[in-house]
Short mmCIF file of C-alpha atoms in Angstrom, two decimals:
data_model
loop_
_atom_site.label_atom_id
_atom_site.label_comp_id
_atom_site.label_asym_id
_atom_site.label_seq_id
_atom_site.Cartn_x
_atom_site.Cartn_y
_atom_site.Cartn_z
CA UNK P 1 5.72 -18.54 18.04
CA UNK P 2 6.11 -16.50 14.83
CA UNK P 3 5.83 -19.34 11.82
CA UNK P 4 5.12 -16.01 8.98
CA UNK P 5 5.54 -12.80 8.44
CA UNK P 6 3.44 -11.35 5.48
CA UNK P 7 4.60 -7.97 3.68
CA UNK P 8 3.60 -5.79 1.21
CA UNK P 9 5.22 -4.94 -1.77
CA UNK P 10 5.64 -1.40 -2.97
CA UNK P 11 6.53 0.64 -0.22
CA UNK P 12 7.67 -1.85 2.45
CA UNK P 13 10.15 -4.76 0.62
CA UNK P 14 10.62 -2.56 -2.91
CA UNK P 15 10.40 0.49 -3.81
CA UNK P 16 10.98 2.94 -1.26
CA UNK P 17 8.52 5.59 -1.12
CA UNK P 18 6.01 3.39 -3.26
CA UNK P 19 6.44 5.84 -6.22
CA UNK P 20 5.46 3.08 -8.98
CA UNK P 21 1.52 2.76 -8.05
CA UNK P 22 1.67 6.72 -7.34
CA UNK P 23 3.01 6.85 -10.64
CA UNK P 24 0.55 5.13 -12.98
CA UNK P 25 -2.90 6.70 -11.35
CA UNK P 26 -1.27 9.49 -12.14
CA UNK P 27 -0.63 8.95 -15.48
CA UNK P 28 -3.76 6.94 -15.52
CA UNK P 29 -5.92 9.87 -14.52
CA UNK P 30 -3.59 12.51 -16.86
CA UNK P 31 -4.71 10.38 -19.60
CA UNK P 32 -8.14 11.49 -18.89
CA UNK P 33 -7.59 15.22 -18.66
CA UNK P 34 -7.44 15.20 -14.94
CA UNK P 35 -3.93 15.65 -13.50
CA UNK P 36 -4.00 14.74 -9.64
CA UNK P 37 -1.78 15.43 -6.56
CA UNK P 38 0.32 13.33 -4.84
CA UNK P 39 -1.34 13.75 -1.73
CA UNK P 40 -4.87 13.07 -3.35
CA UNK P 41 -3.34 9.79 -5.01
CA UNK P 42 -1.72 8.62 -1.62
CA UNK P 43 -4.82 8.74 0.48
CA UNK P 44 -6.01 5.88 -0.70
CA UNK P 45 -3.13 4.03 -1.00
CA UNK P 46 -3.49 0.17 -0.27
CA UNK P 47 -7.15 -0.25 -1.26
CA UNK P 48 -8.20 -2.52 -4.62
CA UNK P 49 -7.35 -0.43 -6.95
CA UNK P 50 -10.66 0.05 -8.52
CA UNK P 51 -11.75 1.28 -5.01
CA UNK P 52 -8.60 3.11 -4.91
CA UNK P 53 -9.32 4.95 -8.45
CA UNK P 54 -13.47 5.17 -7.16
CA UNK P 55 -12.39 7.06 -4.07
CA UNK P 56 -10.15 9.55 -5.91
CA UNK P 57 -13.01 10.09 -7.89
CA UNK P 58 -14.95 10.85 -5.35
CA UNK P 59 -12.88 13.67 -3.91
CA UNK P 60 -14.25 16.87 -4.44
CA UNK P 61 -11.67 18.58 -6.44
CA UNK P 62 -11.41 15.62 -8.57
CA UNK P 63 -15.07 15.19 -8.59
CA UNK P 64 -15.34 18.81 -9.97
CA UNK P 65 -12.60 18.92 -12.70
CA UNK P 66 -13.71 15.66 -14.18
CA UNK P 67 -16.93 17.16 -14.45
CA UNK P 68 -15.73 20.03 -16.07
CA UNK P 69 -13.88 18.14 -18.22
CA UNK P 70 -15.86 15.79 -19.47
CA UNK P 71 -19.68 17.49 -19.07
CA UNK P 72 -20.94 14.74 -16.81
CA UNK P 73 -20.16 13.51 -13.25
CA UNK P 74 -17.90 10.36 -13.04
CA UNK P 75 -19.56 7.23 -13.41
CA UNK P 76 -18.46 3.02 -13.07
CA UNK P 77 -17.59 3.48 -16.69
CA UNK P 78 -14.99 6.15 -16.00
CA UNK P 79 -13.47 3.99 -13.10
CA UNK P 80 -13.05 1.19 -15.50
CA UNK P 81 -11.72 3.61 -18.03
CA UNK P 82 -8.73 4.61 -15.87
CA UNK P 83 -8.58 1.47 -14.75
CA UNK P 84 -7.72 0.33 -17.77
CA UNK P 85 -5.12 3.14 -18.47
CA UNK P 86 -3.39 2.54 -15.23
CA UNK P 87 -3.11 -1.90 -14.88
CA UNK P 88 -0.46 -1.92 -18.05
CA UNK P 89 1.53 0.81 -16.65
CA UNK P 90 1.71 -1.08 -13.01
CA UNK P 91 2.04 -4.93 -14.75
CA UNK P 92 4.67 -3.06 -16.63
CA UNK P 93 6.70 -1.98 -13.96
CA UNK P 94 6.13 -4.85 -11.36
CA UNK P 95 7.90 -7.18 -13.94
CA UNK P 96 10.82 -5.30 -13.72
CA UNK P 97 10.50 -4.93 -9.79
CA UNK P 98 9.93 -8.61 -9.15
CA UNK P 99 12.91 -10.08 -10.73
CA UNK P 100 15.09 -7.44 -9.86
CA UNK P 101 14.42 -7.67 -5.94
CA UNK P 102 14.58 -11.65 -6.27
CA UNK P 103 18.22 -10.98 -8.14
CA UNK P 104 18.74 -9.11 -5.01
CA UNK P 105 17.78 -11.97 -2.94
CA UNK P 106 14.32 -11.35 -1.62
CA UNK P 107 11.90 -13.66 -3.35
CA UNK P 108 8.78 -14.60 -1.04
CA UNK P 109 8.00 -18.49 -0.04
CA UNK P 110 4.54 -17.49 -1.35
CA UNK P 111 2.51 -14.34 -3.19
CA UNK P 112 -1.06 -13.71 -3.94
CA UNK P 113 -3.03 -10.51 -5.56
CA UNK P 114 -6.84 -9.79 -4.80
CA UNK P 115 -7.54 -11.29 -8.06
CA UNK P 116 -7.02 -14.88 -6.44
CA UNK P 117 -9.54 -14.09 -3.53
CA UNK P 118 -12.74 -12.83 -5.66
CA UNK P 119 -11.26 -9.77 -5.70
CA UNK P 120 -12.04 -8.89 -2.06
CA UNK P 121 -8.49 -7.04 -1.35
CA UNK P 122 -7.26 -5.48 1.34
CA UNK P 123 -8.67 -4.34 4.28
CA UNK P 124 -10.38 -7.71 3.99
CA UNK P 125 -8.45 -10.05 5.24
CA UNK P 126 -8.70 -13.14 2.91
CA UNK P 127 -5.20 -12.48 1.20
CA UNK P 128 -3.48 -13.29 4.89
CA UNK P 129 -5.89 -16.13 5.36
CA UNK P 130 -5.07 -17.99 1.96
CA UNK P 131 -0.71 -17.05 3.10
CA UNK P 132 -1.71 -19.05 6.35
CA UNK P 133 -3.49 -22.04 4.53
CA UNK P 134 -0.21 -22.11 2.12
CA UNK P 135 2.40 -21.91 3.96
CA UNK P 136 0.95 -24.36 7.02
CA UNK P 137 0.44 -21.61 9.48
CA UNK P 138 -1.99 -23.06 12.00
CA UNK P 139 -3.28 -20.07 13.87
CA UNK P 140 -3.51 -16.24 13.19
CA UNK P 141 -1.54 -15.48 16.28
CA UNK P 142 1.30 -17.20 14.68
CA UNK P 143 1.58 -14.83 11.74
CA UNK P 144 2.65 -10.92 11.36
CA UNK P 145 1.44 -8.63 8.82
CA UNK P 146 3.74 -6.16 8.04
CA UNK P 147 2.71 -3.04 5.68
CA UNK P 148 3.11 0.54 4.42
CA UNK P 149 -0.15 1.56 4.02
CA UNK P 150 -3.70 2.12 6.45
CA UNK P 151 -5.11 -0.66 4.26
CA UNK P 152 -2.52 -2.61 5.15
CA UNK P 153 -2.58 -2.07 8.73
CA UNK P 154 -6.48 -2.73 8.35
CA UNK P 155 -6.01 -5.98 6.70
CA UNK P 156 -3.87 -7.63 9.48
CA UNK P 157 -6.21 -6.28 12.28
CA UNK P 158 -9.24 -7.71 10.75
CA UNK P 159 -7.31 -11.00 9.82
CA UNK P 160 -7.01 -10.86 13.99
CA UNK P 161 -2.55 -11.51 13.08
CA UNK P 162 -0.10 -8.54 14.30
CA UNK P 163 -0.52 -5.61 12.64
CA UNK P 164 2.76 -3.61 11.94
CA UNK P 165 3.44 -0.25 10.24
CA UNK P 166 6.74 0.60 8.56
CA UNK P 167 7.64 4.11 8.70
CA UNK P 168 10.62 5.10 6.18
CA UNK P 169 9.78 4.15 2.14
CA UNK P 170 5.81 3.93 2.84
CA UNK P 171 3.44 5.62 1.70
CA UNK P 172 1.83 7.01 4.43
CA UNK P 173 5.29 8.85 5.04
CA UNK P 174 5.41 9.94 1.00
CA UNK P 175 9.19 10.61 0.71
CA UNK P 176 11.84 8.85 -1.66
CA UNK P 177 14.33 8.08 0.25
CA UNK P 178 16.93 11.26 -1.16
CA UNK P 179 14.17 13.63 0.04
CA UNK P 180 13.63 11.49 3.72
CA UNK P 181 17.78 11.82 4.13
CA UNK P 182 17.89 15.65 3.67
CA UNK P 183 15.34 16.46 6.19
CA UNK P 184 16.18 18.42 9.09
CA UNK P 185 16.54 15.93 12.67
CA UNK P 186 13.53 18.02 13.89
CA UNK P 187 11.20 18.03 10.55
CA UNK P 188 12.52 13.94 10.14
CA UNK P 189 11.00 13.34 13.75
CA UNK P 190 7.65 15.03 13.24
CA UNK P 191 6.87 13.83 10.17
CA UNK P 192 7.63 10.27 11.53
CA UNK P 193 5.46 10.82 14.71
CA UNK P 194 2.64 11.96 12.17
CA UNK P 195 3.20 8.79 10.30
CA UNK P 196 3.43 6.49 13.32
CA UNK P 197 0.33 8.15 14.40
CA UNK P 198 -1.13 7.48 11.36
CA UNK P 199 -0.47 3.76 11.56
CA UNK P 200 -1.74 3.70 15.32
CA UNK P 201 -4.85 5.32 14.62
CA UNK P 202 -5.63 2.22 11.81
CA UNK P 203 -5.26 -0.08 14.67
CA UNK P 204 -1.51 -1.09 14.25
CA UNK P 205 -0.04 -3.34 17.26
CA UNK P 206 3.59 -1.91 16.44
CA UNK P 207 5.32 0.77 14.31
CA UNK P 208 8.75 0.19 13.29
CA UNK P 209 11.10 2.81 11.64
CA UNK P 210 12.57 0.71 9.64
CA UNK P 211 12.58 -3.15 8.72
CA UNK P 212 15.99 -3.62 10.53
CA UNK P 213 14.31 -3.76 13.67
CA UNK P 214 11.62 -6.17 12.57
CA UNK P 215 13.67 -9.41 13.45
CA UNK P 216 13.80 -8.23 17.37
CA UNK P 217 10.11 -7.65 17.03
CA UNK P 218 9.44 -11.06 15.90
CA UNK P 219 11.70 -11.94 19.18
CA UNK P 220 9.59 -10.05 21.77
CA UNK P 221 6.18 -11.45 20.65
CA UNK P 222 7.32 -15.05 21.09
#
C-alpha cells in the first residue's frame, strides 16, 4: 500500500518547465562573463547545485570560455563564486513560489533540502529516507518518488521506492508550457518519447505524461 508520495519542486508541482533554477545559473554564470545555453544548464538539472554548477564547468565549451575569460582554468573557488551569485537569486524566487502554490492549495505534509542531510542531495537517496522516518512510512516499498529530472529518477531508484518521471513542465522535456501547447501532434509525440526515454534509461519504474494520471498509478501498484 502507497502511505507517500514524494515530489519535486520546480518542474513537477510548480513551475512548469522549471524555468526559475534555469534562470539563476544563468544569470549566475552571466555574472561571471560566461553566458550559457539552456541546453548546457539543463543537463545537469537535479544534482546539488554546487555539483550542478561543477559539471557545467566542466563542459568543454564552458571550460574554454571561462578560460578565456578569466586567464586560468576554473577552479573550487570559481564554483563557490557562482555559487554565491546564483543561491540569492533561487531563495529569492522560491519565497515567492512557496506561498503562492500553498495559496493555491498544495502545501506538502513535510519538506527537506540537501542542506538537512550533510549535504548529500540527490541521486543519494537520504532526502526520501528522512520523508519516510517523518511521515511514519515503514518500508520503501510503501513510498513513490515522483520527479522531473534524471537526478530525480536516480534518487528514488537508489532509495529502492518507485521511481516515476513526469513528462510535461520538466526539465528533461525543456518547454514552458505556451511553447509545449503549440507543438505540432507529431513533433509533441517525439519529443515526449525522447523524454520518456530519457526517464527510462535513469532507471524509472513509470513515466507519466502528466500528474493527472498519477492517482490511478498509485491504484495499480497497491
Amino acid at each position: 500500500m502507497i502511505q507517500a508520495v514524494i515530489f519535486d519542486w520546480a518542474g513537477t508541482t510548480v513551475d512548469y518547465g522549471c524555468f526559475a533554477p534555469v534562470q539563476a545559473f544563468q544569470e549566475a554564470f552571466a555574472h561571471h562573463g560566461v553566458p550559457v545555453t539552456l541546453e548546457e544548464t539543463r543537463k545537469p538539472m537535479g544534482m546539488l547545485k554546487r555539483d550542478h554548477i561543477r559539471t557545467m564547468l566542466r563542459m568543454e565549451r564552458i571550460a574554454r570560455a571561462w578560460e578565456e575569460t578569466h586567464g586560468r582554468p576554473a577552479g573550487e573557488e570559481d564554483v563557490e563564486a557562482v555559487y554565491a551569485q546564483f543561491e540569492p537569486k533561487l531563495f529569492s524566487m522560491m519565497h515567492i513560489v512557496a506561498p503562492t502554490a500553498a495559496r493555491l492549495g498544495y502545501a506538502p505534509d513535510f519538506w527537506i533540502s540537501p542542506d538537512r542531510v550533510g549535504g548529500r542531495g540527490r541521486p543519494d537517496p537520504y532526502m526520501i529516507f528522512e520523508n519516510l522516518k517523518a511521515l511514519e512510512v515503514p518500508s520503501v516499498k510503501n513510498a513513490v518518488k515522483v520527479g522531473d529530472t534524471v537526478s530525480d529518477i536516480r534518487e528514488g531508484v537508489n532509495a529502492g521506492v518507485w521511481s516515476v518521471g513526469v513528462i510535461e513542465g520538466s526539465s528533461v522535456l525543456g518547454l514552458s508550457q505556451t511553447e509545449y501547447e503549440a507543438l505540432t501532434p507529431e513533433v509533441r509525440r517525439d519529443a515526449c518519447r525522447r523524454a520518456e526515454e530519457t526517464f527510462r534509461t535513469a532507471g524509472a519504474h513509470f513515466v507519466l505524461n502528466d500528474l493527472s494520471q498519477l492517482p490511478e498509478l498509485i491504484r495499480m501498484i497497491g
